[in-house]
C-alpha positions as a LaTeX table, in Angstrom:
\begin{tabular}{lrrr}
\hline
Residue & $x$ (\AA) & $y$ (\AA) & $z$ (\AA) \\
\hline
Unk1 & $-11.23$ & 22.22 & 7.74 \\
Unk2 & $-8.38$ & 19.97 & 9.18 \\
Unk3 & $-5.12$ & 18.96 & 7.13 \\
Unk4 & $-4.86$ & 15.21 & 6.54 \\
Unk5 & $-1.87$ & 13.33 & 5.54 \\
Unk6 & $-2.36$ & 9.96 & 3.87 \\
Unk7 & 0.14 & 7.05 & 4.68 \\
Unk8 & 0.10 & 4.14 & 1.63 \\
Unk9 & 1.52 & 1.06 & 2.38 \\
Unk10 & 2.24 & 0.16 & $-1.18$ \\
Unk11 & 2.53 & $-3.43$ & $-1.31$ \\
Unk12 & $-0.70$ & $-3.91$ & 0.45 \\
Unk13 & $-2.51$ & $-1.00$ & $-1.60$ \\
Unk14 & $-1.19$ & $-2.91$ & $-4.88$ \\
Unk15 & $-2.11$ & $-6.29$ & $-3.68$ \\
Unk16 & $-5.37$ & $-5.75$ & $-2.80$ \\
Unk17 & $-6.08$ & $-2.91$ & $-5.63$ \\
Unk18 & $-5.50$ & $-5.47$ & $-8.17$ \\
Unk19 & $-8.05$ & $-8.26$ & $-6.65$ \\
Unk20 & $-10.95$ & $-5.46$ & $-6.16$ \\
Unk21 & $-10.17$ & $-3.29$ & $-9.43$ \\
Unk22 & $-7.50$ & $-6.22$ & $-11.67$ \\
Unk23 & $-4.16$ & $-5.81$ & $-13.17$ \\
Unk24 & $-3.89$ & $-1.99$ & $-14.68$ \\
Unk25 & $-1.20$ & $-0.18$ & $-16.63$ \\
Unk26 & 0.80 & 1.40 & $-14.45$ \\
Unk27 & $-0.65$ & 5.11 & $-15.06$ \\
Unk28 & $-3.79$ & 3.73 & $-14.68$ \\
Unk29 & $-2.83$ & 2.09 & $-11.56$ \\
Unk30 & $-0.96$ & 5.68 & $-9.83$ \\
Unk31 & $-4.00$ & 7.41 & $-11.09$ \\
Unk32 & $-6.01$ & 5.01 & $-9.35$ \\
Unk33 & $-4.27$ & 5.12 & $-5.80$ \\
Unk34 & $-3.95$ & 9.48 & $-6.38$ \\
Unk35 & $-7.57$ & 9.30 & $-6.65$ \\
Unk36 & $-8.70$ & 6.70 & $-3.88$ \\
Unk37 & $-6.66$ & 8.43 & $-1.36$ \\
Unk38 & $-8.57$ & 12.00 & $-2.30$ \\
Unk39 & $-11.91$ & 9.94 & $-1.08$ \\
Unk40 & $-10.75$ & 10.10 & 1.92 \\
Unk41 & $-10.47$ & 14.50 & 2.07 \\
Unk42 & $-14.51$ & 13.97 & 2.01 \\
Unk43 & $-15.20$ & 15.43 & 5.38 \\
Unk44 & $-18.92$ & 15.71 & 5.45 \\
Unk45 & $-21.72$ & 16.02 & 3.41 \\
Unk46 & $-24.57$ & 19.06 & 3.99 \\
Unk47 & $-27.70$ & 20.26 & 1.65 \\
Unk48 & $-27.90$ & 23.64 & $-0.25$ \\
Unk49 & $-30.90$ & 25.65 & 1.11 \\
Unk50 & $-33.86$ & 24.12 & $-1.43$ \\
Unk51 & $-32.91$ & 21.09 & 0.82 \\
Unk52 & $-32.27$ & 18.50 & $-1.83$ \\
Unk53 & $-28.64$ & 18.94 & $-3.49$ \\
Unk54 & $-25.89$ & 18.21 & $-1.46$ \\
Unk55 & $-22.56$ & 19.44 & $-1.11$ \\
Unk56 & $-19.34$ & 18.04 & 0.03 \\
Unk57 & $-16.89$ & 19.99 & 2.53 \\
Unk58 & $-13.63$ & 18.41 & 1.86 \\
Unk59 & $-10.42$ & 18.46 & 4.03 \\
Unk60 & $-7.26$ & 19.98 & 2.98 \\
Unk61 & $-3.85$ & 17.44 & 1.79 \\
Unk62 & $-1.60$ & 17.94 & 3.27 \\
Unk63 & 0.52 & 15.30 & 1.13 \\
Unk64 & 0.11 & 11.86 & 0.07 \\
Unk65 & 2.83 & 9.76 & 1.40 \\
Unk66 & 3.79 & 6.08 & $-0.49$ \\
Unk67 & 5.99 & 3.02 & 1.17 \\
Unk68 & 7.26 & 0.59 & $-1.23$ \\
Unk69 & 10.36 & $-1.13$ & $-2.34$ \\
Unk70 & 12.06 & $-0.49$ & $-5.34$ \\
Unk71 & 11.67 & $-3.79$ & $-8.12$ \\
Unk72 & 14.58 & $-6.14$ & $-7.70$ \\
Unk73 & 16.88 & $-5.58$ & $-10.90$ \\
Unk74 & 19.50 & $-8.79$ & $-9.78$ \\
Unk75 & 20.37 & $-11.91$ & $-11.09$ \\
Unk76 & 18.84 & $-14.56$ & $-9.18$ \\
Unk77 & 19.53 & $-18.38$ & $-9.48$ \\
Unk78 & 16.77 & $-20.80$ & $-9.89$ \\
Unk79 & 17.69 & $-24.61$ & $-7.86$ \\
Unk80 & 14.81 & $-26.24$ & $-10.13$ \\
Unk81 & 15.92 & $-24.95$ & $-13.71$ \\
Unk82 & 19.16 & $-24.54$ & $-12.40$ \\
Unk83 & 19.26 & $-21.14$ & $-14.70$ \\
Unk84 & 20.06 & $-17.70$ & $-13.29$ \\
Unk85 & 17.11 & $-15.41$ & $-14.06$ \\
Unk86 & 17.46 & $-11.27$ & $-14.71$ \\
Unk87 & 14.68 & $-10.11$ & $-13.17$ \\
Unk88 & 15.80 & $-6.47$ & $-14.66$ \\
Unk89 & 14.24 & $-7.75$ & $-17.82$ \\
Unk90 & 11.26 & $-9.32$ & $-16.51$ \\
Unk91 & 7.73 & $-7.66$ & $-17.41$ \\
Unk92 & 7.37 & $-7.41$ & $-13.39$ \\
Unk93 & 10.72 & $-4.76$ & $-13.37$ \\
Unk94 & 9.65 & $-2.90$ & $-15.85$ \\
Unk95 & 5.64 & $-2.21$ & $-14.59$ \\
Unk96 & 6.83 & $-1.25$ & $-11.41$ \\
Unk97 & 9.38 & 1.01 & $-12.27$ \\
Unk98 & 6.93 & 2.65 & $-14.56$ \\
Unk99 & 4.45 & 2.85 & $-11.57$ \\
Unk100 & 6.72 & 4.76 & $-9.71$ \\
Unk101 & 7.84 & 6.92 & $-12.44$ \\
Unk102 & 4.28 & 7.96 & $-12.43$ \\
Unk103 & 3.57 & 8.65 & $-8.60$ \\
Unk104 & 6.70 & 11.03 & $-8.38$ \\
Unk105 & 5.07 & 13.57 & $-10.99$ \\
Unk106 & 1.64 & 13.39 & $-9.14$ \\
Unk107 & 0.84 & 16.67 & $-7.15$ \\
Unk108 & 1.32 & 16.26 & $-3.46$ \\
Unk109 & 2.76 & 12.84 & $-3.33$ \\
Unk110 & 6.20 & 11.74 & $-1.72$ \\
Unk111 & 7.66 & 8.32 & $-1.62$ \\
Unk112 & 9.36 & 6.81 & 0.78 \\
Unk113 & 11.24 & 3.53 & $-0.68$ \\
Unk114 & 12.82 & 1.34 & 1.51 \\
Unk115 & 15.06 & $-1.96$ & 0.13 \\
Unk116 & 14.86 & $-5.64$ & $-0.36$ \\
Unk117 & 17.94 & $-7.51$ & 1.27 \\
Unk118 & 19.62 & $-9.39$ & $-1.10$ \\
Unk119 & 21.46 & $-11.57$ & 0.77 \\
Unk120 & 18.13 & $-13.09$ & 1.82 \\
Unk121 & 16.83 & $-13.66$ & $-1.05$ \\
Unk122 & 16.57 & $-17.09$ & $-2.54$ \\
Unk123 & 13.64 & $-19.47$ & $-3.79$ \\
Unk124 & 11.81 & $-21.94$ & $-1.45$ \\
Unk125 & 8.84 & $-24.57$ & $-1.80$ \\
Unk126 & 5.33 & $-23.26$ & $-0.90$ \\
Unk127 & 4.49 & $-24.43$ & 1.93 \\
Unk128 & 1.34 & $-26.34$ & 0.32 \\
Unk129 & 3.95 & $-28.33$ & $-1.85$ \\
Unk130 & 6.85 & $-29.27$ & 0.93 \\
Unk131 & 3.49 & $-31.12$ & 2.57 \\
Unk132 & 2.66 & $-33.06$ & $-0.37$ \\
Unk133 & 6.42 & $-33.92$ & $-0.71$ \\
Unk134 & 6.83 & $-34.93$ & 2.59 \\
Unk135 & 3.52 & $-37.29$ & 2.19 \\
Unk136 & 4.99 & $-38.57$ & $-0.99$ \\
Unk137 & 2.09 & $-37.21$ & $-2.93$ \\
Unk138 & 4.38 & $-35.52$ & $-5.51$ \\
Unk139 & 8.21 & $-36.49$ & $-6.18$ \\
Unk140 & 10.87 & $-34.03$ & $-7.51$ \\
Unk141 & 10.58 & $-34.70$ & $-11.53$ \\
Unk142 & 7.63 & $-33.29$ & $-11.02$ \\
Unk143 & 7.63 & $-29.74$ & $-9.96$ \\
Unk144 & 7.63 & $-27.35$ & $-11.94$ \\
Unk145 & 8.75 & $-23.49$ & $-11.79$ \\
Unk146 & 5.22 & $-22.44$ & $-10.53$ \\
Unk147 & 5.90 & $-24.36$ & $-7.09$ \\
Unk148 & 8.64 & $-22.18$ & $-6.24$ \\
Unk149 & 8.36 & $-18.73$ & $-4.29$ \\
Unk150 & 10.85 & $-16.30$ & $-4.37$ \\
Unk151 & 11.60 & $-15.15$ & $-0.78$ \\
Unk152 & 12.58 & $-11.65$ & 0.13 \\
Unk153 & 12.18 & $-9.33$ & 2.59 \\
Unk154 & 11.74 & $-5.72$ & 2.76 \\
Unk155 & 13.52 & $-3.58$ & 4.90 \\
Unk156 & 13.34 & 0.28 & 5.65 \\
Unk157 & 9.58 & 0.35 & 4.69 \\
Unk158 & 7.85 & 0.03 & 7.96 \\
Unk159 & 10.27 & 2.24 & 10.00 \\
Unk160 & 9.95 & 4.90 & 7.40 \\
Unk161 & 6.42 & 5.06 & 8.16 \\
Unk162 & 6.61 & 4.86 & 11.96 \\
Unk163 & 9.04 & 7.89 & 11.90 \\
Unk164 & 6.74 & 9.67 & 9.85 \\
Unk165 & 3.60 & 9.30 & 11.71 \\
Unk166 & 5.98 & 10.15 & 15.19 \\
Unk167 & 7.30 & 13.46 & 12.66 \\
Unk168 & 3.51 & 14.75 & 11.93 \\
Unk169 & 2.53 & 13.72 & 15.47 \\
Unk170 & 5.33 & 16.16 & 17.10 \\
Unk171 & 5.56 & 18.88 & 14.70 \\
Unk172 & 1.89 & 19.13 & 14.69 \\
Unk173 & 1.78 & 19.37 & 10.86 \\
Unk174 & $-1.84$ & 17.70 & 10.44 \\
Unk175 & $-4.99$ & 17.15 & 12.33 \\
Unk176 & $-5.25$ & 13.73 & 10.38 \\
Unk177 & $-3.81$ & 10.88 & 9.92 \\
Unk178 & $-5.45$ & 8.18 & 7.49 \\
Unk179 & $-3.18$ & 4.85 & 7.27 \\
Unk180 & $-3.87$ & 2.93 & 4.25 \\
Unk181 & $-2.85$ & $-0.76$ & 5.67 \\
Unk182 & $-3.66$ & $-4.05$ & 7.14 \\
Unk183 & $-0.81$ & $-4.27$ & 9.26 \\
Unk184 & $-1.17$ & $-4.41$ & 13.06 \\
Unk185 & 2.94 & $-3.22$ & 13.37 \\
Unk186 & 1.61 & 0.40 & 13.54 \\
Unk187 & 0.10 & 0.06 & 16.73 \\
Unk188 & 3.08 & 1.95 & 18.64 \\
Unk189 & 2.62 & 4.45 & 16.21 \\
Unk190 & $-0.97$ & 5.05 & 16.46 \\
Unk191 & $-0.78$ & 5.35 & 20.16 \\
Unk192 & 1.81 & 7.76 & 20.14 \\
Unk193 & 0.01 & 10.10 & 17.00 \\
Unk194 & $-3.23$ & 10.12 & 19.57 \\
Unk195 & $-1.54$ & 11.09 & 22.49 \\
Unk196 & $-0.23$ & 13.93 & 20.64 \\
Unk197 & $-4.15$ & 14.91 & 19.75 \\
Unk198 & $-4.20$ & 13.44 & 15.91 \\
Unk199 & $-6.98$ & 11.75 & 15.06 \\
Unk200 & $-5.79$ & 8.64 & 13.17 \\
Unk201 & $-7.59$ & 6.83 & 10.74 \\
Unk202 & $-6.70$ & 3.03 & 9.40 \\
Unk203 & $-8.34$ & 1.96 & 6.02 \\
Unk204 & $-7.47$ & $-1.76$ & 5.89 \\
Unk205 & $-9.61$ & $-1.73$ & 2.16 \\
Unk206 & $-12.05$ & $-4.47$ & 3.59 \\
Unk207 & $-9.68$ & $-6.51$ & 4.88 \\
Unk208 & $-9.83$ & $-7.63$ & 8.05 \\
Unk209 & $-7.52$ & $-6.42$ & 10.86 \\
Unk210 & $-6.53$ & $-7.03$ & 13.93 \\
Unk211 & $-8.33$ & $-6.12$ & 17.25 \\
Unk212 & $-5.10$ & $-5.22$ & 18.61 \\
Unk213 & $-4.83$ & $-1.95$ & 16.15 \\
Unk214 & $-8.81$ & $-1.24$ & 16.21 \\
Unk215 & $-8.40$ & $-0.11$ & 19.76 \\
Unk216 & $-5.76$ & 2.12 & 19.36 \\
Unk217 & $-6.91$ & 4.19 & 16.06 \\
Unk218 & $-10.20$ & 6.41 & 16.07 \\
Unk219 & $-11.73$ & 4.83 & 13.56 \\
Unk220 & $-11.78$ & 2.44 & 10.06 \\
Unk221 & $-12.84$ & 4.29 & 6.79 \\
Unk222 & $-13.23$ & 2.43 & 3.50 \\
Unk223 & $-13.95$ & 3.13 & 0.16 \\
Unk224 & $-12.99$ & 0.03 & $-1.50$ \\
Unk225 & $-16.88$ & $-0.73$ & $-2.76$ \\
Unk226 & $-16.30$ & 2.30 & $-5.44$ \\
Unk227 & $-13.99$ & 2.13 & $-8.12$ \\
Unk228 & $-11.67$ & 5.69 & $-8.11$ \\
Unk229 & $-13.30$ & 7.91 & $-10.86$ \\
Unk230 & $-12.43$ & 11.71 & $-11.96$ \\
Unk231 & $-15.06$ & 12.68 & $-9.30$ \\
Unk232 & $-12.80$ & 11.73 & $-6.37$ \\
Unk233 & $-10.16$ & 14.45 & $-7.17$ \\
Unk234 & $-10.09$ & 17.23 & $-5.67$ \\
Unk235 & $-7.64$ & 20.67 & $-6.06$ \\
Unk236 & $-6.09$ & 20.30 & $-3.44$ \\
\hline
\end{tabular}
């Protein structure tokens, strides 16, 4: 039996969650990701001895660890409407902070939140819409609130997760490492969690990645083509 420790990078988990599974409540959603990850403790499959039912060995958890930013609860002005807007009272603030709510009472899981800078944050154009402006294919008068993109930045969330892959790597607290992400900014960590004997795991959720991380991880594990039910939890 080895001990596993699953890494969620939560933006990309919610992201791509809600174009396989759609928009949830947020319990739903936690319950969701608590589950999914727990597919992942299947270690192999064997047959009872009238050679036709099978039974799962699982792995132990050794915690479920989840990287996300907190919602943004500032005033933020808009250059089109020319309005400040509260996102504290938008629909967006309050989902999120429910969805967290809900992974901090789940057994086993521990998150790790880093921070969105605020003095980098402001709306821009798409870039789809500064092309048809430059073309003259659209004019100002007629945008509208849809064409702008808030842009922000997260910071703290990717260097909370390389520390604690290089942690778990050194302390030898887990066999197993299984990174839930697309990103290819791991590779430094993965490299360093192998030569230190852990077998790391990447599930990029059917997305594709780049070849860059596939050859330094042992190997991509997905279970994005079931939808998390009751029978991917297990006790521990």
């Amino acid at each position: 039996m080895k001990k596993v420790a699953i890494l969620v990078d939560g933006g990309f988990y919610r992201k791509v969650s809600k174009y396989l599974w759609g928009e949830k409540a947020p319990e739903q959603r936690a319950d969701e990701l608590a589950k999914y990850c727990r597919y992942h403790l299947k270690d192999r499959e064997t047959y009872s001895l009238d050679g036709d039912k099978k039974v799962y060995q699982f792995n132990e958890l050794y915690r479920i660890f989840y990287y996300d930013c907190a919602p943004i609860g500032k005033t933020v002005y808009n250059p089109l409407t020319q309005k400040n807007f509260n996102f504290a009272k938008s629909a967006t603030y309050q989902w999120m902070n429910s969805f967290l709510d809900n992974l901090k009472q789940k057994r086993k899981v521990a998150l790790r939140l880093g921070f969105f800078a605020d003095e980098e944050m402001n709306y821009i154009f798409s870039s789809d819409i500064v092309k048809k402006l430059c073309k003259g294919l659209i004019k100002i008068e007629d945008l509208t609130e849809s064409d702008l993109v808030l842009n922000m930045r997260q910071k703290g969330v990717d260097m909370k997760i390389g520390l604690d892959i290089a942690s778990l790597a050194y302390k030898k607290l887990v066999d197993q490492i299984v990174l839930i992400s697309g990103d290819s900014d791991f590779v430094p960590a993965a490299k360093l969690a192998r030569v230190e004997g852990i077998d790391f795991i990447v599930d990029s959720m059917g997305t594709k990645i780049n070849d860059n991380l596939i050859e330094h991880i042992d190997g991509l594990r997905t279970y994005c083509g079931k939808t998390p039910s009751r029978n991917a939890e297990n006790s521990n």
